[in-house]
Short mmCIF file of C-alpha atoms and ligand atoms in Angstrom, two decimals:
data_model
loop_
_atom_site.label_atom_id
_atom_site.label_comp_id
_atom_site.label_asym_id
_atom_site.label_seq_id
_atom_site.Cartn_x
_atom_site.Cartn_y
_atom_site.Cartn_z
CA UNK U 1 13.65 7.54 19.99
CA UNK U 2 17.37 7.62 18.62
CA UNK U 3 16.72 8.19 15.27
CA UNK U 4 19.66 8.65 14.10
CA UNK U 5 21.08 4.88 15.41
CA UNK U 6 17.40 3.23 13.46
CA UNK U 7 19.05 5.17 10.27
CA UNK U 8 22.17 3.11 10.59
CA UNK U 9 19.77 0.04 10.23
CA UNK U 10 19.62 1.13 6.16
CA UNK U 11 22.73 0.24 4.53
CA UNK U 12 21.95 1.52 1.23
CA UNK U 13 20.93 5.05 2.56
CA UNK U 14 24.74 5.62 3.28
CA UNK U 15 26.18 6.58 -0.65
CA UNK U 16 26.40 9.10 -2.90
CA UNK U 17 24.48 9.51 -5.95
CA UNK U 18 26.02 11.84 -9.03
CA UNK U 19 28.59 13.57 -6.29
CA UNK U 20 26.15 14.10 -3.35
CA UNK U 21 24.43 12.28 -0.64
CA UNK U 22 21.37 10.61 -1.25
CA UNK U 23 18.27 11.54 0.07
CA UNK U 24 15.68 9.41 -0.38
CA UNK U 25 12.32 10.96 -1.13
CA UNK U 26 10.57 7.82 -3.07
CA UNK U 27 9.11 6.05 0.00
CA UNK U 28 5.47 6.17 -1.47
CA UNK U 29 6.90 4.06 -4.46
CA UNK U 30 9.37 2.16 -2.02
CA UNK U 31 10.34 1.68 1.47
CA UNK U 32 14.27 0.70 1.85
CA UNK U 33 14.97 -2.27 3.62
CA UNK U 34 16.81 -2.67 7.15
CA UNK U 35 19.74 -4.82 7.70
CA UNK U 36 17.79 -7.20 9.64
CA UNK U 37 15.23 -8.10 6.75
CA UNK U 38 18.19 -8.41 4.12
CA UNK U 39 19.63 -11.02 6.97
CA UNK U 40 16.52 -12.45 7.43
CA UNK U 41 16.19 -13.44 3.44
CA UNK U 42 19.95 -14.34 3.29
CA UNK U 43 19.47 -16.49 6.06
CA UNK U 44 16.37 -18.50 4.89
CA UNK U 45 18.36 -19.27 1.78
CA UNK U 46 21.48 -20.18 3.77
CA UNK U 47 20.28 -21.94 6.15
CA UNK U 48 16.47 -23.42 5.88
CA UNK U 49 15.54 -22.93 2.33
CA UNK U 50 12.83 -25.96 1.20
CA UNK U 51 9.94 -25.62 -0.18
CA UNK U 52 7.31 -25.67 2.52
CA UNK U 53 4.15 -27.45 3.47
CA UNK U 54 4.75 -30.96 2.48
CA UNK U 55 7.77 -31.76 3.66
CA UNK U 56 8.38 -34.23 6.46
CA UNK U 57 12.25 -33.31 6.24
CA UNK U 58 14.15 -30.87 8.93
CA UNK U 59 14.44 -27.81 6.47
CA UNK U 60 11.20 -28.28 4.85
CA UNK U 61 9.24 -28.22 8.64
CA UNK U 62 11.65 -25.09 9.00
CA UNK U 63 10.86 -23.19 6.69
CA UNK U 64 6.82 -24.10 7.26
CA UNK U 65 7.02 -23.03 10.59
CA UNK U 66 9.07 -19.46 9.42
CA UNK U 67 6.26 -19.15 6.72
CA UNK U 68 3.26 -19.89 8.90
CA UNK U 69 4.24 -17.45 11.59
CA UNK U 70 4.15 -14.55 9.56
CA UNK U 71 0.54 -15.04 9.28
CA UNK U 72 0.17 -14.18 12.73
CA UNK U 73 2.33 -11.58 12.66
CA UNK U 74 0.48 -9.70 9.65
CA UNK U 75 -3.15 -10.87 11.58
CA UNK U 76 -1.97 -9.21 15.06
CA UNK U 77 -0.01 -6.40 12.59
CA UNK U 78 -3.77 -5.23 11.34
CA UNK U 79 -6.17 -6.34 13.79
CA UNK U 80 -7.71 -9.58 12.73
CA UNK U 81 -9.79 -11.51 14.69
CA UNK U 82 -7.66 -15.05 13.21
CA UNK U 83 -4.57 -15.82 11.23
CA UNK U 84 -6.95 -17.63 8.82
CA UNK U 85 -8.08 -14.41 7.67
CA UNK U 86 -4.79 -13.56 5.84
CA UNK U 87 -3.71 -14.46 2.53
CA UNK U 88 -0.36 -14.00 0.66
CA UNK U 89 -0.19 -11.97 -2.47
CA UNK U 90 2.08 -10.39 -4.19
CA UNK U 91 0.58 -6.94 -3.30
CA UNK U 92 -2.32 -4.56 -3.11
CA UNK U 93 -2.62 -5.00 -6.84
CA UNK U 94 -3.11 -8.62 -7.01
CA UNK U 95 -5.24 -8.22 -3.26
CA UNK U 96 -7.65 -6.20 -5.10
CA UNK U 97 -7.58 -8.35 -8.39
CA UNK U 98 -8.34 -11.26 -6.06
CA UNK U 99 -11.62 -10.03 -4.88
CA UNK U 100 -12.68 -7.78 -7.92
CA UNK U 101 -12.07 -11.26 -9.79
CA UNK U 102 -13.73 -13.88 -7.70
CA UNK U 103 -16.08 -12.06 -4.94
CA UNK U 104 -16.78 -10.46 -7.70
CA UNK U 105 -18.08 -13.23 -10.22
CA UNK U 106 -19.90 -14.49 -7.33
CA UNK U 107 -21.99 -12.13 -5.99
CA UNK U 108 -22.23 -9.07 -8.69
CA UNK U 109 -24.82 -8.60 -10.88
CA UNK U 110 -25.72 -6.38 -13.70
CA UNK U 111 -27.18 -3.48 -12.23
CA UNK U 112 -25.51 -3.53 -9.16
CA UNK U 113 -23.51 -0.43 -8.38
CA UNK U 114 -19.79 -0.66 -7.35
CA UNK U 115 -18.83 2.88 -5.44
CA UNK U 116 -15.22 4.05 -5.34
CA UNK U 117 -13.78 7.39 -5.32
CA UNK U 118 -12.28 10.12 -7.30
CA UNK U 119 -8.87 9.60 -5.62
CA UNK U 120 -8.14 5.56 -6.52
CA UNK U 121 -4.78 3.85 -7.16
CA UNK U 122 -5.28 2.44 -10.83
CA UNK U 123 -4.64 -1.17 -9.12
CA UNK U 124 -7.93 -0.22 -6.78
CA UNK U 125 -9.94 0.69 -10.31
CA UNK U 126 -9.04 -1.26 -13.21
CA UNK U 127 -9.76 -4.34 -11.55
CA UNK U 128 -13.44 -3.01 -10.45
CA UNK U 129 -13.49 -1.75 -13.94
CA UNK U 130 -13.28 -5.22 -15.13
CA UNK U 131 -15.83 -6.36 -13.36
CA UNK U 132 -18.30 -4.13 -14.20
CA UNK U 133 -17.35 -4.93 -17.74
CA UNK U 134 -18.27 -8.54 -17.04
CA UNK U 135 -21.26 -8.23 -14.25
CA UNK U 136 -23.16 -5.52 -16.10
CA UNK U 137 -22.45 -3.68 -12.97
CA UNK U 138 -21.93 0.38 -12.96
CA UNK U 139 -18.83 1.75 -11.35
CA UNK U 140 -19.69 5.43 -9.34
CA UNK U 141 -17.29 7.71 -7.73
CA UNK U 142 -17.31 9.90 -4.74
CA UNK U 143 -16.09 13.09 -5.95
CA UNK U 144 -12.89 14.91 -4.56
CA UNK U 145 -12.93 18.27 -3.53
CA UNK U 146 -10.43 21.06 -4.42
CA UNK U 147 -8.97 20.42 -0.91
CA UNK U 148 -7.69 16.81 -1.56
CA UNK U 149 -11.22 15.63 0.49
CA UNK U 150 -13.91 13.34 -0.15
CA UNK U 151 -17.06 15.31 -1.21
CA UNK U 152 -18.88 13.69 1.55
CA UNK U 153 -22.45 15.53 1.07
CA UNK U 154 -22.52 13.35 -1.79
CA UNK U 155 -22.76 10.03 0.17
CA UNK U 156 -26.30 10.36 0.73
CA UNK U 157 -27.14 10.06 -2.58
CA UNK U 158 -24.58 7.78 -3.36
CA UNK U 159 -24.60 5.20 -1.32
CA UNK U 160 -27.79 3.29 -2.24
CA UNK U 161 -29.01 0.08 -1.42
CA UNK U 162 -27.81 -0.74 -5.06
CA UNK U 163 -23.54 -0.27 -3.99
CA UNK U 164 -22.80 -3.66 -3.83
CA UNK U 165 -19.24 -2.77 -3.87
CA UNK U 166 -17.61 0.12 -1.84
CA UNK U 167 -14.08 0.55 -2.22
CA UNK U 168 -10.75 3.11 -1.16
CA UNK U 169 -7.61 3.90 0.00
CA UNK U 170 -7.25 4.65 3.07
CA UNK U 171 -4.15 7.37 2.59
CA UNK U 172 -4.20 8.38 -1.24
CA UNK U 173 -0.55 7.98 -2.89
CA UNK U 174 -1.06 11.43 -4.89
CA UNK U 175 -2.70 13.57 -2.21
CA UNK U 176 -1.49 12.34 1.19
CA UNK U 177 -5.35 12.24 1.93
CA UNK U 178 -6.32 10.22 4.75
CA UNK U 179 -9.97 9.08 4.16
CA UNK U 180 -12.29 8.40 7.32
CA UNK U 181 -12.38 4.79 6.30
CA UNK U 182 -14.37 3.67 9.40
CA UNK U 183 -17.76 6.02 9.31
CA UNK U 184 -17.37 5.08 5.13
CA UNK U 185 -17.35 1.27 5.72
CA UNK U 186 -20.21 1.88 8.54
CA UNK U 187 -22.32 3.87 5.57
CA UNK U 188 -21.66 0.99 3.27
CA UNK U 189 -22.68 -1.71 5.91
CA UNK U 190 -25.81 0.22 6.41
CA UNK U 191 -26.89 -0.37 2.61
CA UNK U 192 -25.47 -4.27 2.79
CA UNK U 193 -22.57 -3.39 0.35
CA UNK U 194 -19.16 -5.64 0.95
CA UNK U 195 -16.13 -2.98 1.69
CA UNK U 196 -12.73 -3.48 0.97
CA UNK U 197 -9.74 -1.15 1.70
CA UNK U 198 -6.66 -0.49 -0.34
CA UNK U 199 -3.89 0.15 2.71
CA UNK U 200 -1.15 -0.03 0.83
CA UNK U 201 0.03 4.16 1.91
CA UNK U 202 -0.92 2.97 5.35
CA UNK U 203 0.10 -0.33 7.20
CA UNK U 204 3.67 0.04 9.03
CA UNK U 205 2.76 4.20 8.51
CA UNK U 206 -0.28 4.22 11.24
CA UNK U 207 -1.76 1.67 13.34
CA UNK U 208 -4.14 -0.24 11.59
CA UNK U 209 -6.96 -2.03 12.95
CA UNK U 210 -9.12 -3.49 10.40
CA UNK U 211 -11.84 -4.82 13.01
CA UNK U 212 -12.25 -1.11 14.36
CA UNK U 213 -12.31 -0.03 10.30
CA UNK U 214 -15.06 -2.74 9.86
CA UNK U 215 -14.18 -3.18 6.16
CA UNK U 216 -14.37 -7.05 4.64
CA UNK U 217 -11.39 -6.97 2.59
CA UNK U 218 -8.15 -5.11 3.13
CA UNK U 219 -5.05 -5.32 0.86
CA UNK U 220 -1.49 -4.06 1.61
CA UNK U 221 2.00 -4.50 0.18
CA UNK U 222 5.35 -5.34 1.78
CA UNK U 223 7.47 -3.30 -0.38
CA UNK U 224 6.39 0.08 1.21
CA UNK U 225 7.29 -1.05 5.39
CA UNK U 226 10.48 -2.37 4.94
CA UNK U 227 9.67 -5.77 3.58
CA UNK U 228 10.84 -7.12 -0.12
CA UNK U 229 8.88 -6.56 -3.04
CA UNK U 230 6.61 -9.28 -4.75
CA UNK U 231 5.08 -10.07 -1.14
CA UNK U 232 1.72 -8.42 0.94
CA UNK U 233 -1.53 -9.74 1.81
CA UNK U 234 -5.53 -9.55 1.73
CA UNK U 235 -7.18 -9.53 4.88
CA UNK U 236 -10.58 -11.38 4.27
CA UNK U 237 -13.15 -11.51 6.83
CA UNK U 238 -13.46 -15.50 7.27
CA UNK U 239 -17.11 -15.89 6.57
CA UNK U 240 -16.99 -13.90 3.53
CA UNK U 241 -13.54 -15.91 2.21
CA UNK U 242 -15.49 -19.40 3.16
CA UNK U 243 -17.91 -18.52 1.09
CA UNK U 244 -16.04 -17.32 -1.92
CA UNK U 245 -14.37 -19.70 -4.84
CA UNK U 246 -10.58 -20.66 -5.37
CA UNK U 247 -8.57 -18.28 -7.63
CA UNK U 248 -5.72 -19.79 -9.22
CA UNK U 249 -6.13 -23.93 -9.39
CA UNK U 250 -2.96 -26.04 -8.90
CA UNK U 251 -1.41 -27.62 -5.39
CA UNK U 252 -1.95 -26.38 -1.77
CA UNK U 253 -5.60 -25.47 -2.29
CA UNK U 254 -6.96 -28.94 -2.86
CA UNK U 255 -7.82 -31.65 -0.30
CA UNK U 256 -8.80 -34.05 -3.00
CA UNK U 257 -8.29 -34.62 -6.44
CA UNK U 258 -9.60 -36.58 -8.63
CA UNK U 259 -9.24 -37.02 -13.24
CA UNK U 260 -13.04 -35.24 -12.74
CA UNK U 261 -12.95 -32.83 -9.97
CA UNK U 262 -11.14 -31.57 -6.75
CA UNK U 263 -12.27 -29.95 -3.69
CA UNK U 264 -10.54 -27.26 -2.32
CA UNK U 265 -8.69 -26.87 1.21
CA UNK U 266 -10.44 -24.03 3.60
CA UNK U 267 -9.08 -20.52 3.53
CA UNK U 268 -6.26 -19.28 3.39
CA UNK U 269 -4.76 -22.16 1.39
CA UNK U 270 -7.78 -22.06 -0.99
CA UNK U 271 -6.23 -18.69 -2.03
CA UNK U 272 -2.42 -19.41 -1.99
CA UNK U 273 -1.85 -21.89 -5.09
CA UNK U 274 1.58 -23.16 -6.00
CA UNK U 275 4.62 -22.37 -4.30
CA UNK U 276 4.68 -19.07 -2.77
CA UNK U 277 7.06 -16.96 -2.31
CA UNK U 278 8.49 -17.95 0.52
CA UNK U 279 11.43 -16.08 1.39
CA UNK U 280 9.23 -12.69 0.65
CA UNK U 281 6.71 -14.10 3.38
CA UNK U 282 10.28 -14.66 5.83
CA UNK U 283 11.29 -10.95 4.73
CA UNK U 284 7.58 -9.74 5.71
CA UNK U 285 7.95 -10.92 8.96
CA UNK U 286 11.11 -9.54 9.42
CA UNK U 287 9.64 -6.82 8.54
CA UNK U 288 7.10 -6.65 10.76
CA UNK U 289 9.38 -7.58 13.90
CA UNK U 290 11.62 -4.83 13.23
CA UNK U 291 8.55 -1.56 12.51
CA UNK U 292 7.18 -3.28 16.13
CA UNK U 293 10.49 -2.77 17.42
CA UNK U 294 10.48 0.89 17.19
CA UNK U 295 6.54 1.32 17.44
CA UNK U 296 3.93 1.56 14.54
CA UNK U 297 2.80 4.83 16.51
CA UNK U 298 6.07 6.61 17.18
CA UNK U 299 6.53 5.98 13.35
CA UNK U 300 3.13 7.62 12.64
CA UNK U 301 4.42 10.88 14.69
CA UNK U 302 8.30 10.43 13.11
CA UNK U 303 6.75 10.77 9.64
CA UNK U 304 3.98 13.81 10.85
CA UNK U 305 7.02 15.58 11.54
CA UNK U 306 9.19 15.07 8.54
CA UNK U 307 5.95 16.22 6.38
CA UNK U 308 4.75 19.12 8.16
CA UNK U 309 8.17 20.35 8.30
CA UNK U 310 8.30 19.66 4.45
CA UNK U 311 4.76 20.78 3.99
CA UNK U 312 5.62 24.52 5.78
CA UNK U 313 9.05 24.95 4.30
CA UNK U 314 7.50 23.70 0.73
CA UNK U 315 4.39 26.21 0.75
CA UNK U 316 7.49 28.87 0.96
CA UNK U 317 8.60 28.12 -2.61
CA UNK U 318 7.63 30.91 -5.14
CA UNK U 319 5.13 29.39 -8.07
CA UNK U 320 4.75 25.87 -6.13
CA UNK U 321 1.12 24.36 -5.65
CA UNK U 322 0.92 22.38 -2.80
CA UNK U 323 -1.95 19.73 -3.33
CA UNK U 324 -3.81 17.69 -0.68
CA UNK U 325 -5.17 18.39 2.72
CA UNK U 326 -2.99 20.57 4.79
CA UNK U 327 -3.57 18.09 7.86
CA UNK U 328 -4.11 15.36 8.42
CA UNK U 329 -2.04 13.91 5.78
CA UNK U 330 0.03 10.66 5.23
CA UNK U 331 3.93 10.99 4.88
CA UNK U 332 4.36 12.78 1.78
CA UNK U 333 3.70 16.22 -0.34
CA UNK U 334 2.74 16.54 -3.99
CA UNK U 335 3.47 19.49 -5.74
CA UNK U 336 3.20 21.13 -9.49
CA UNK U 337 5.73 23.77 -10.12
CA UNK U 338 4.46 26.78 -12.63
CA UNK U 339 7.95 26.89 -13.96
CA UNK U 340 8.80 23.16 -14.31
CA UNK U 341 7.36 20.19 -15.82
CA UNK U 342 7.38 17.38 -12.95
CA UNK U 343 9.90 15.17 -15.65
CA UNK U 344 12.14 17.85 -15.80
CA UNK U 345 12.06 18.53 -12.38
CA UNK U 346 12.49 15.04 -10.62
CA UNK U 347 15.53 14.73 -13.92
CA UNK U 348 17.23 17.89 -12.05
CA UNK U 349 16.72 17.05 -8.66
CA UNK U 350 18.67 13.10 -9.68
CA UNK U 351 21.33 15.33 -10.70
CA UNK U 352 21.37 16.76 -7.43
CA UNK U 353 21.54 13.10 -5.48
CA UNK U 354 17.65 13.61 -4.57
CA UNK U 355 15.57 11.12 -5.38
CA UNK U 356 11.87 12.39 -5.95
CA UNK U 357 8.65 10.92 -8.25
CA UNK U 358 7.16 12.78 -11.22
CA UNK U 359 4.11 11.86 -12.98
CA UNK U 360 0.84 10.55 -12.74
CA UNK U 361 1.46 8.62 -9.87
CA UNK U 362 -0.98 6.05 -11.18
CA UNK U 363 -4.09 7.69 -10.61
CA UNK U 364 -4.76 9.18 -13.97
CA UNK U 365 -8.11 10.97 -13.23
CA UNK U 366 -7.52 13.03 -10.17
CA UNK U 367 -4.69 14.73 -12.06
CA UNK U 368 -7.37 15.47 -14.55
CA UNK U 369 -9.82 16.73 -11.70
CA UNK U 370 -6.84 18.85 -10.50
CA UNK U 371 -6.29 19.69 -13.82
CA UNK U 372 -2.14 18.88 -13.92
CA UNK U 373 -0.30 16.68 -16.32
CA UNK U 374 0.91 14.70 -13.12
CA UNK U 375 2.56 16.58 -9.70
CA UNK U 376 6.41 16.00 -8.42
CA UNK U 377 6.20 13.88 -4.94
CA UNK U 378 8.00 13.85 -2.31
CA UNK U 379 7.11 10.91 0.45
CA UNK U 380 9.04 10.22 3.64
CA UNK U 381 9.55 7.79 6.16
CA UNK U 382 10.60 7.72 9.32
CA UNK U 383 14.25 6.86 8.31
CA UNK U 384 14.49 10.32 6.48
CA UNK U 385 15.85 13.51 8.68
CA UNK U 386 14.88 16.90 9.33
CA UNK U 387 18.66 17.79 7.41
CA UNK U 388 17.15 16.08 4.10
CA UNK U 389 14.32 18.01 3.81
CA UNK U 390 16.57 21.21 4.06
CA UNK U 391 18.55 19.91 1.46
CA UNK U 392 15.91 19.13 -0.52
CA UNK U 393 14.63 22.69 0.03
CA UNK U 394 17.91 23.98 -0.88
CA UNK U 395 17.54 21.74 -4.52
CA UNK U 396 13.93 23.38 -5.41
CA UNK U 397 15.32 26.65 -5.05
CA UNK U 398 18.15 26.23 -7.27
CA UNK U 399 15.57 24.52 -9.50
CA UNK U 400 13.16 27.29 -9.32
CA UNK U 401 16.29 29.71 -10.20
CA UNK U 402 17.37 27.04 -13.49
CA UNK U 403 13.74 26.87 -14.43
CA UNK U 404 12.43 30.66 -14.22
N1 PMP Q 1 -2.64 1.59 -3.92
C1 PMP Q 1 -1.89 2.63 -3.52
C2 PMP Q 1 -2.52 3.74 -2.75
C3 PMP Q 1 -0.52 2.65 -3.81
O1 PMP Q 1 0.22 3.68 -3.41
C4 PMP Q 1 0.04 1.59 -4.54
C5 PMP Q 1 1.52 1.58 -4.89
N2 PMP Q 1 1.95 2.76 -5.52
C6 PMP Q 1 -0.77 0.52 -4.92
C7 PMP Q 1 -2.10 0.57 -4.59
C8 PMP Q 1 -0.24 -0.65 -5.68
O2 PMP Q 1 0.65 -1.36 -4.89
P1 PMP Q 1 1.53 -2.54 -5.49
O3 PMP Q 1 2.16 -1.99 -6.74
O4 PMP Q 1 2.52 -2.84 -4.42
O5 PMP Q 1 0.61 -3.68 -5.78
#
């Protein structure tokens, strides 16, 4: 794979930032965007922009059929069985609001046990939070081990026939953990609870397959594979989302209206009031047509080598404490320096034209279990070059010299 040519593809990765290059270590937070999906929106709102669905006019059937086949693209993308299974969001965070809201109000009860883990995104445990608050539900957690691992032996006591609800990420955004997603959705099966996934470290990272996962729900954002921001999806299993009510109320999701009462169009469009955003759905497919392009597997093995490169040269640095699984890990490494606070640290490394992430990372606990006031991150993709990690090696030793 030319590498260095699909690095041309990112405009904005070519400037300087206070007197050096960039380097771009914020992927986790962010993907950059290739020429082709910056094109793509530009030429949507050059060219076809309408709004779509209703329209009998040229642009409006346009921009339909651009919207409508990025359904397919995101249901072949992940592995579902239909294009009906997928439903526009504006991220993992409203995915997971989506079901914790309305699968939720359906079919939880007080009592009932929702199961998540030590190692959540706040977006994959407010939300279930909530709805224990309003089901009389109880939320449990599978504990994390000191090595960045699900503490597994506790599944058997766990994972009762009262989990209703079993939820996770598949690659944590603070560890790099990769969970074993399938045997945990097959455990949760066993005791009839629904499952959904939180993928938003892992589609256009690794290939996906949501039917081999055997989860329910799974919920992914655009923003981190290239696509805008504001845009992603839930994957619903279609049985479950025929079954479940509308969310928001307003046009697309109605057949019929009436002063009284409406009834509501089958899934997806029950789920996908108002306008959407349209151009963000373009941009997604773009998206998706350009990771394909360059293969969702050689991307997987691209960003294993950026991060055990990172990981081995990292584990080098005097006072550093390297946290998550060794191997296998997604495409980044969190960190606490003894002499540094991870503010200070990502403040320096700015100075320096590197762009790392300091803090909590938005999972709040699992610092507490790892006892840190948040870790410095570094997360890659397969844009980044074996040359940026050395420089960004070169930047933690000068801060380890500034900070000692
Ligand atoms: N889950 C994980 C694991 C994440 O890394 C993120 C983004 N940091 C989210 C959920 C939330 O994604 P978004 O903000 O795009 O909704």
């Amino acid at each position: 794979m030319d590498w260095p040519r699909i690095r041309t593809d990112f405009p904005i990765l070519d400037q300087q930032v206070h007197g050096h290059p960039l380097v771009y270590f914020d992927n986790a937070a962010s993907s950059q965007k290739p020429r082709s999906v910056i094109e793509a929106l530009v030429h949507y709102y050059q060219c076809d922009n309408a709004n779509v669905h209703r329209g009998l006019h040229e642009l409006s059937m346009r921009a339909t059929d651009a919207f409508e086949a990025v359904r397919g693209k995101v249901a072949r993308l992940i592995g579902a069985a239909r294009e009906e299974e997928i439903v526009f969001t504006r991220g993992t965070t409203e995915s997971v609001n989506l079901v914790a809201q309305i699968w939720a109000q359906q079919f939880l009860k007080a009592g009932d046990v929702i199961l998540l883990t030590g190692m959540e995104h706040h977006s994959n445990l407010v939300p279930w939070q909530l709805a224990a608050k309003r089901s009389g539900a109880v939320l449990k957690h599978i504990p994390v081990l000191e090595d960045g691992t699900l503490d597994l032996s506790t599944l058997d006591s766990l994972m009762t026939e009262q989990v209703k609800v079993f939820s996770c990420v598949h690659i944590s955004n603070s560890l790099g953990t990769m969970n074993p997603v399938r045997e945990l959705c097959a455990r949760a099966r066993a005791v009839g609870a629904m499952t959904l996934i939180d993928g938003a470290q892992a589609v256009g990272h690794v290939p996906v397959d949501v039917q081999a996962i055997g989860c329910d729900f799974y919920a992914f954002s655009g923003h981190k594979m290239c696509a805008p921001t504001g845009i992603g999806a839930l994957y619903g299993r279609y049985a479950l989302l025929e079954s479940m009510d509308p969310w928001h109320g307003g046009g697309e999701m109605i057949n019929r209206v009436t002063l009284e009462t409406s009834d509501y169009k089958a899934p997806p469009a029950r789920f996908e009031a108002g306008t959407p955003d349209i151009a963000g759905v373009i941009g997604l497919g773009a998206a998706i047509d350009y990771l394909n392009s360059i293969g969702i597997a050689a991307i997987e093995a691209r960003c294993a080598e950026l991060t055990k490169l990172a990981y081995t040269r990292m584990s080098e640095l005097p006072g550093i404490r390297l946290l998550g699984p060794e191997s296998p890990r997604g495409a980044l490494v969190a960190f606490a320096l003894e002499c540094a606070h991870p503010h200070d640290l990502v403040e320096f490394a700015n100075t320096q034209g590197l762009a790392l992430r300091g803090g909590h990372h938005c999972t709040q606990p699992l610092m507490k279990r790892f006892k840190v006031p948040g870790t410095s991150r570094a997360s890659f993709y397969f844009y980044n070059t074996e040359a940026e990690v050395e420089r960004m090696m070169d930047i933690l030793h000068q801060a380890v010299t500034f900070f000692s």
